[in-house]
């Protein structure tokens, strides 16, 4: 049956509800904003009027039977999935639901080590055992790449009892693995394929971009609608392929997702899905064009390198997301995070992130050519004013970890705190990462080496926002006894 993508069932139900002028003797306690004047003045009457609780006319996110159910069906139709769930805990919640649905305690899951912390958090919750495929590394850019099909095949043969394979589609930098080849290989060996598509919402609406997980035949995909899809922060989707039990996955989601689903987040998903279904192709054509223009201009400045599909090697870089404006900064003698700070502090430009050698400027339909020109001129001026010799700079983002115990065993194991400088050789029991992107430098269960410690101290010195450990100053680390 052809569904009408013009429909926005949650949005429509909320508008009808507003017209009824129902007197609220339920939660939330601000009572459509009347009880919190400051909040109402800040967010506005329209927002507070639809910050409501589940009720019969508005359905229930945990057990949808009417308008939310219809919104989910429209999501599945728009994304070419068998089923779609509205997620109000961000893509973190969607990634964790995928892993928890695929793996029980003791089960193996194959994944690249450059996964978002949410995937490793899911291993702590589930007790599943990770089998890491070390991604390729681009020595010039210093970034982790995708999974090699040949390397993955070797890992599958060594671990035929693994239940699932998790794939980044794409990485934060825009790098794509051969997800179709991975899916065919996984299914041949009876394994599920889970795709972290936090940065790949747009793949579903533009045939000039890399293949989406659902089109590649993956079993589950976590989608950050709030990143490139236009919905409110924290609103995401979980998509299922035809061979996954929808009822069981909903039970898994309901283990951790709130029973008070935000109608602000859900309606933003509803509206954004309609917008992408009807106009996505035009939207992302514009985004591609803006990113291409930006790359051309930046590469003419000198020393910066804004990279794209020329990196493709049909292996660890099977494809590239050309909407990503990833820029290597090492040749101007500045770490990415230093350029990030200068752009914000000196030029009033906020980009997505900076790390040791790269920055990412997130481009969307909301950007204009003059915004790109302002970014380009700021980068040119930073080069002119701050360029220095790159000698002594750390030039790699990714270090292969030495895994000694599972994340769950390490996280819940007996531990003690040591000064970070005395931690070499010990097994870490917590996370250390730069955020964003939120990919752990150290995860629970991994041995602390001199290379890793040097990286952490260098990243701290350069101004990376380090997160994860119990000690907020990151002067001490918890290690296993």
Short mmCIF file of C-alpha atoms in Angstrom, two decimals, residues 21-237:
data_model
loop_
_atom_site.label_atom_id
_atom_site.label_comp_id
_atom_site.label_asym_id
_atom_site.label_seq_id
_atom_site.Cartn_x
_atom_site.Cartn_y
_atom_site.Cartn_z
CA UNK A 21 -8.43 23.46 25.17
CA UNK A 22 -8.36 20.51 27.57
CA UNK A 23 -7.85 21.47 31.26
CA UNK A 24 -4.67 19.62 32.41
CA UNK A 25 -4.76 17.69 35.67
CA UNK A 26 -1.84 15.52 34.53
CA UNK A 27 1.92 15.99 34.12
CA UNK A 28 4.05 17.89 33.18
CA UNK A 29 3.57 20.20 36.13
CA UNK A 30 4.22 23.44 34.25
CA UNK A 31 0.62 23.04 32.88
CA UNK A 32 1.19 24.25 29.31
CA UNK A 33 3.67 26.85 30.57
CA UNK A 34 1.41 28.64 33.05
CA UNK A 35 3.43 27.36 36.01
CA UNK A 36 6.84 28.44 34.78
CA UNK A 37 6.82 31.93 33.38
CA UNK A 38 10.57 32.17 32.77
CA UNK A 39 10.59 28.92 30.80
CA UNK A 40 7.56 30.03 28.76
CA UNK A 41 9.17 33.40 28.00
CA UNK A 42 12.34 31.61 26.93
CA UNK A 43 10.85 28.81 24.79
CA UNK A 44 7.52 30.39 23.87
CA UNK A 45 3.84 29.49 24.28
CA UNK A 46 3.74 27.31 21.16
CA UNK A 47 6.48 25.06 22.49
CA UNK A 48 5.11 24.68 26.03
CA UNK A 49 1.55 24.08 24.77
CA UNK A 50 2.62 20.81 23.13
CA UNK A 51 5.00 19.63 25.84
CA UNK A 52 2.42 17.12 26.99
CA UNK A 53 2.13 13.63 28.43
CA UNK A 54 0.93 10.46 26.70
CA UNK A 55 -2.86 10.15 26.58
CA UNK A 56 -5.40 8.32 24.43
CA UNK A 57 -5.64 10.89 21.59
CA UNK A 58 -1.84 11.21 21.43
CA UNK A 59 -0.87 7.53 21.75
CA UNK A 60 2.01 6.08 23.81
CA UNK A 61 5.60 5.71 22.62
CA UNK A 62 6.16 2.47 24.59
CA UNK A 63 3.12 0.75 23.06
CA UNK A 64 1.94 2.76 20.04
CA UNK A 65 -1.45 1.92 18.57
CA UNK A 66 -2.57 5.06 16.71
CA UNK A 67 -0.76 8.29 15.72
CA UNK A 68 2.74 7.22 16.82
CA UNK A 69 2.23 3.87 15.10
CA UNK A 70 1.24 5.67 11.91
CA UNK A 71 4.29 7.95 12.19
CA UNK A 72 6.50 4.85 12.52
CA UNK A 73 4.96 3.32 9.40
CA UNK A 74 5.64 6.53 7.47
CA UNK A 75 9.27 6.46 8.68
CA UNK A 76 9.69 2.87 7.49
CA UNK A 77 8.19 3.77 4.11
CA UNK A 78 10.38 6.87 3.68
CA UNK A 79 13.60 5.02 4.58
CA UNK A 80 12.87 1.73 2.80
CA UNK A 81 12.76 -0.25 6.07
CA UNK A 82 10.44 -2.98 7.33
CA UNK A 83 9.87 -0.99 10.51
CA UNK A 84 10.98 2.30 12.05
CA UNK A 85 11.04 3.33 15.71
CA UNK A 86 10.99 6.93 16.96
CA UNK A 87 13.85 7.31 19.46
CA UNK A 88 13.91 10.12 22.05
CA UNK A 89 17.21 9.13 23.67
CA UNK A 90 19.38 10.08 20.72
CA UNK A 91 21.26 7.70 18.46
CA UNK A 92 23.10 6.47 21.57
CA UNK A 93 19.82 4.82 22.56
CA UNK A 94 19.32 3.40 19.05
CA UNK A 95 22.86 1.94 18.87
CA UNK A 96 22.47 0.38 22.31
CA UNK A 97 19.09 -1.10 21.39
CA UNK A 98 20.63 -2.69 18.26
CA UNK A 99 23.45 -4.32 20.23
CA UNK A 100 21.18 -5.43 23.10
CA UNK A 101 18.70 -6.93 20.61
CA UNK A 102 21.43 -8.83 18.74
CA UNK A 103 23.62 -10.05 21.62
CA UNK A 104 23.17 -11.58 25.05
CA UNK A 105 25.82 -11.99 27.76
CA UNK A 106 28.79 -13.93 26.42
CA UNK A 107 27.84 -13.53 22.74
CA UNK A 108 30.49 -12.19 20.38
CA UNK A 109 29.96 -9.11 18.23
CA UNK A 110 32.43 -8.03 15.53
CA UNK A 111 33.01 -4.29 15.26
CA UNK A 112 35.67 -1.78 14.24
CA UNK A 113 37.45 -0.29 17.23
CA UNK A 114 36.66 3.29 16.06
CA UNK A 115 33.03 2.95 17.15
CA UNK A 116 31.20 5.60 19.16
CA UNK A 117 31.27 5.07 22.92
CA UNK A 118 27.55 4.15 22.81
CA UNK A 119 28.43 0.82 21.17
CA UNK A 120 30.99 -0.05 23.84
CA UNK A 121 28.54 1.13 26.54
CA UNK A 122 26.10 -1.43 25.10
CA UNK A 123 28.71 -4.16 25.66
CA UNK A 124 29.01 -3.10 29.30
CA UNK A 125 25.21 -3.36 29.64
CA UNK A 126 24.79 -6.63 27.74
CA UNK A 127 27.95 -8.51 28.69
CA UNK A 128 28.65 -9.27 25.04
CA UNK A 129 32.27 -9.76 23.97
CA UNK A 130 33.71 -7.46 21.30
CA UNK A 131 35.89 -8.84 18.53
CA UNK A 132 37.59 -5.76 17.13
CA UNK A 133 38.56 -5.35 13.51
CA UNK A 134 41.26 -2.73 13.47
CA UNK A 135 40.33 -0.20 10.81
CA UNK A 136 42.81 0.94 8.20
CA UNK A 137 44.66 4.17 8.95
CA UNK A 138 45.48 6.97 6.51
CA UNK A 139 49.01 7.99 7.45
CA UNK A 140 48.81 11.41 5.80
CA UNK A 141 45.54 12.39 7.51
CA UNK A 142 46.12 10.35 10.66
CA UNK A 143 42.51 9.16 10.72
CA UNK A 144 40.92 5.72 11.14
CA UNK A 145 39.30 4.41 7.96
CA UNK A 146 36.71 1.71 7.29
CA UNK A 147 36.83 -2.09 7.65
CA UNK A 148 38.62 -4.10 4.98
CA UNK A 149 36.43 -6.90 3.59
CA UNK A 150 39.45 -9.21 3.46
CA UNK A 151 40.33 -8.48 7.10
CA UNK A 152 36.68 -8.96 8.11
CA UNK A 153 36.51 -12.33 6.34
CA UNK A 154 39.56 -13.47 8.33
CA UNK A 155 37.94 -12.35 11.62
CA UNK A 156 34.65 -14.12 10.73
CA UNK A 157 36.52 -17.39 10.03
CA UNK A 158 38.27 -17.08 13.41
CA UNK A 159 34.96 -16.28 15.17
CA UNK A 160 32.21 -18.24 13.38
CA UNK A 161 30.03 -18.10 16.52
CA UNK A 162 29.76 -14.27 16.45
CA UNK A 163 26.14 -13.08 16.39
CA UNK A 164 26.50 -9.74 14.61
CA UNK A 165 28.76 -7.23 12.88
CA UNK A 166 28.51 -3.51 13.59
CA UNK A 167 29.51 -1.06 10.83
CA UNK A 168 29.97 2.72 10.81
CA UNK A 169 28.16 4.09 7.75
CA UNK A 170 29.90 6.59 7.48
CA UNK A 171 32.56 7.49 10.06
CA UNK A 172 32.58 11.01 11.50
CA UNK A 173 35.04 12.00 8.76
CA UNK A 174 32.81 10.65 5.94
CA UNK A 175 34.63 7.33 5.28
CA UNK A 176 32.43 4.39 4.21
CA UNK A 177 33.21 0.66 4.32
CA UNK A 178 31.75 -1.73 1.74
CA UNK A 179 28.53 -2.19 3.70
CA UNK A 180 26.84 -4.20 0.94
CA UNK A 181 29.78 -6.60 0.72
CA UNK A 182 29.92 -6.81 4.53
CA UNK A 183 26.19 -7.58 4.69
CA UNK A 184 26.41 -10.33 2.07
CA UNK A 185 29.39 -11.87 3.88
CA UNK A 186 27.70 -11.64 7.29
CA UNK A 187 24.44 -13.17 6.12
CA UNK A 188 26.33 -16.02 4.45
CA UNK A 189 27.71 -16.84 7.92
CA UNK A 190 24.38 -16.36 9.73
CA UNK A 191 25.31 -13.04 11.37
CA UNK A 192 23.24 -9.88 11.70
CA UNK A 193 24.50 -6.52 10.39
CA UNK A 194 23.97 -3.44 12.56
CA UNK A 195 24.76 -0.02 11.05
CA UNK A 196 25.62 3.07 13.05
CA UNK A 197 24.31 5.70 10.62
CA UNK A 198 24.49 8.60 13.04
CA UNK A 199 26.12 10.59 10.25
CA UNK A 200 24.32 9.02 7.30
CA UNK A 201 20.65 10.11 7.40
CA UNK A 202 21.04 11.80 4.00
CA UNK A 203 22.18 8.56 2.28
CA UNK A 204 18.50 7.57 2.06
CA UNK A 205 17.50 10.56 -0.03
CA UNK A 206 20.26 11.11 -2.61
CA UNK A 207 21.42 8.45 -5.08
CA UNK A 208 24.67 10.41 -5.58
CA UNK A 209 25.72 9.59 -2.01
CA UNK A 210 26.98 6.25 -0.62
CA UNK A 211 24.56 3.36 -0.25
CA UNK A 212 22.35 3.35 2.85
CA UNK A 213 22.24 0.43 5.30
CA UNK A 214 18.66 -0.56 4.45
CA UNK A 215 19.41 -0.53 0.71
CA UNK A 216 22.51 -2.66 1.39
CA UNK A 217 20.35 -5.26 3.17
CA UNK A 218 21.48 -4.54 6.76
CA UNK A 219 19.29 -5.83 9.60
CA UNK A 220 19.22 -2.71 11.78
CA UNK A 221 20.33 0.90 11.42
CA UNK A 222 20.58 3.76 13.94
CA UNK A 223 19.82 7.13 12.31
CA UNK A 224 20.61 10.59 13.76
CA UNK A 225 17.73 12.59 12.27
CA UNK A 226 18.83 15.58 14.34
CA UNK A 227 22.23 15.72 12.61
CA UNK A 228 21.56 16.02 8.88
CA UNK A 229 17.79 15.36 8.91
CA UNK A 230 16.68 18.60 10.55
CA UNK A 231 14.86 17.34 13.67
CA UNK A 232 15.47 18.49 17.25
CA UNK A 233 18.64 17.47 19.11
CA UNK A 234 18.27 14.06 20.77
CA UNK A 235 15.64 12.79 18.31
CA UNK A 236 16.65 9.76 16.25
CA UNK A 237 15.34 6.68 14.48
#
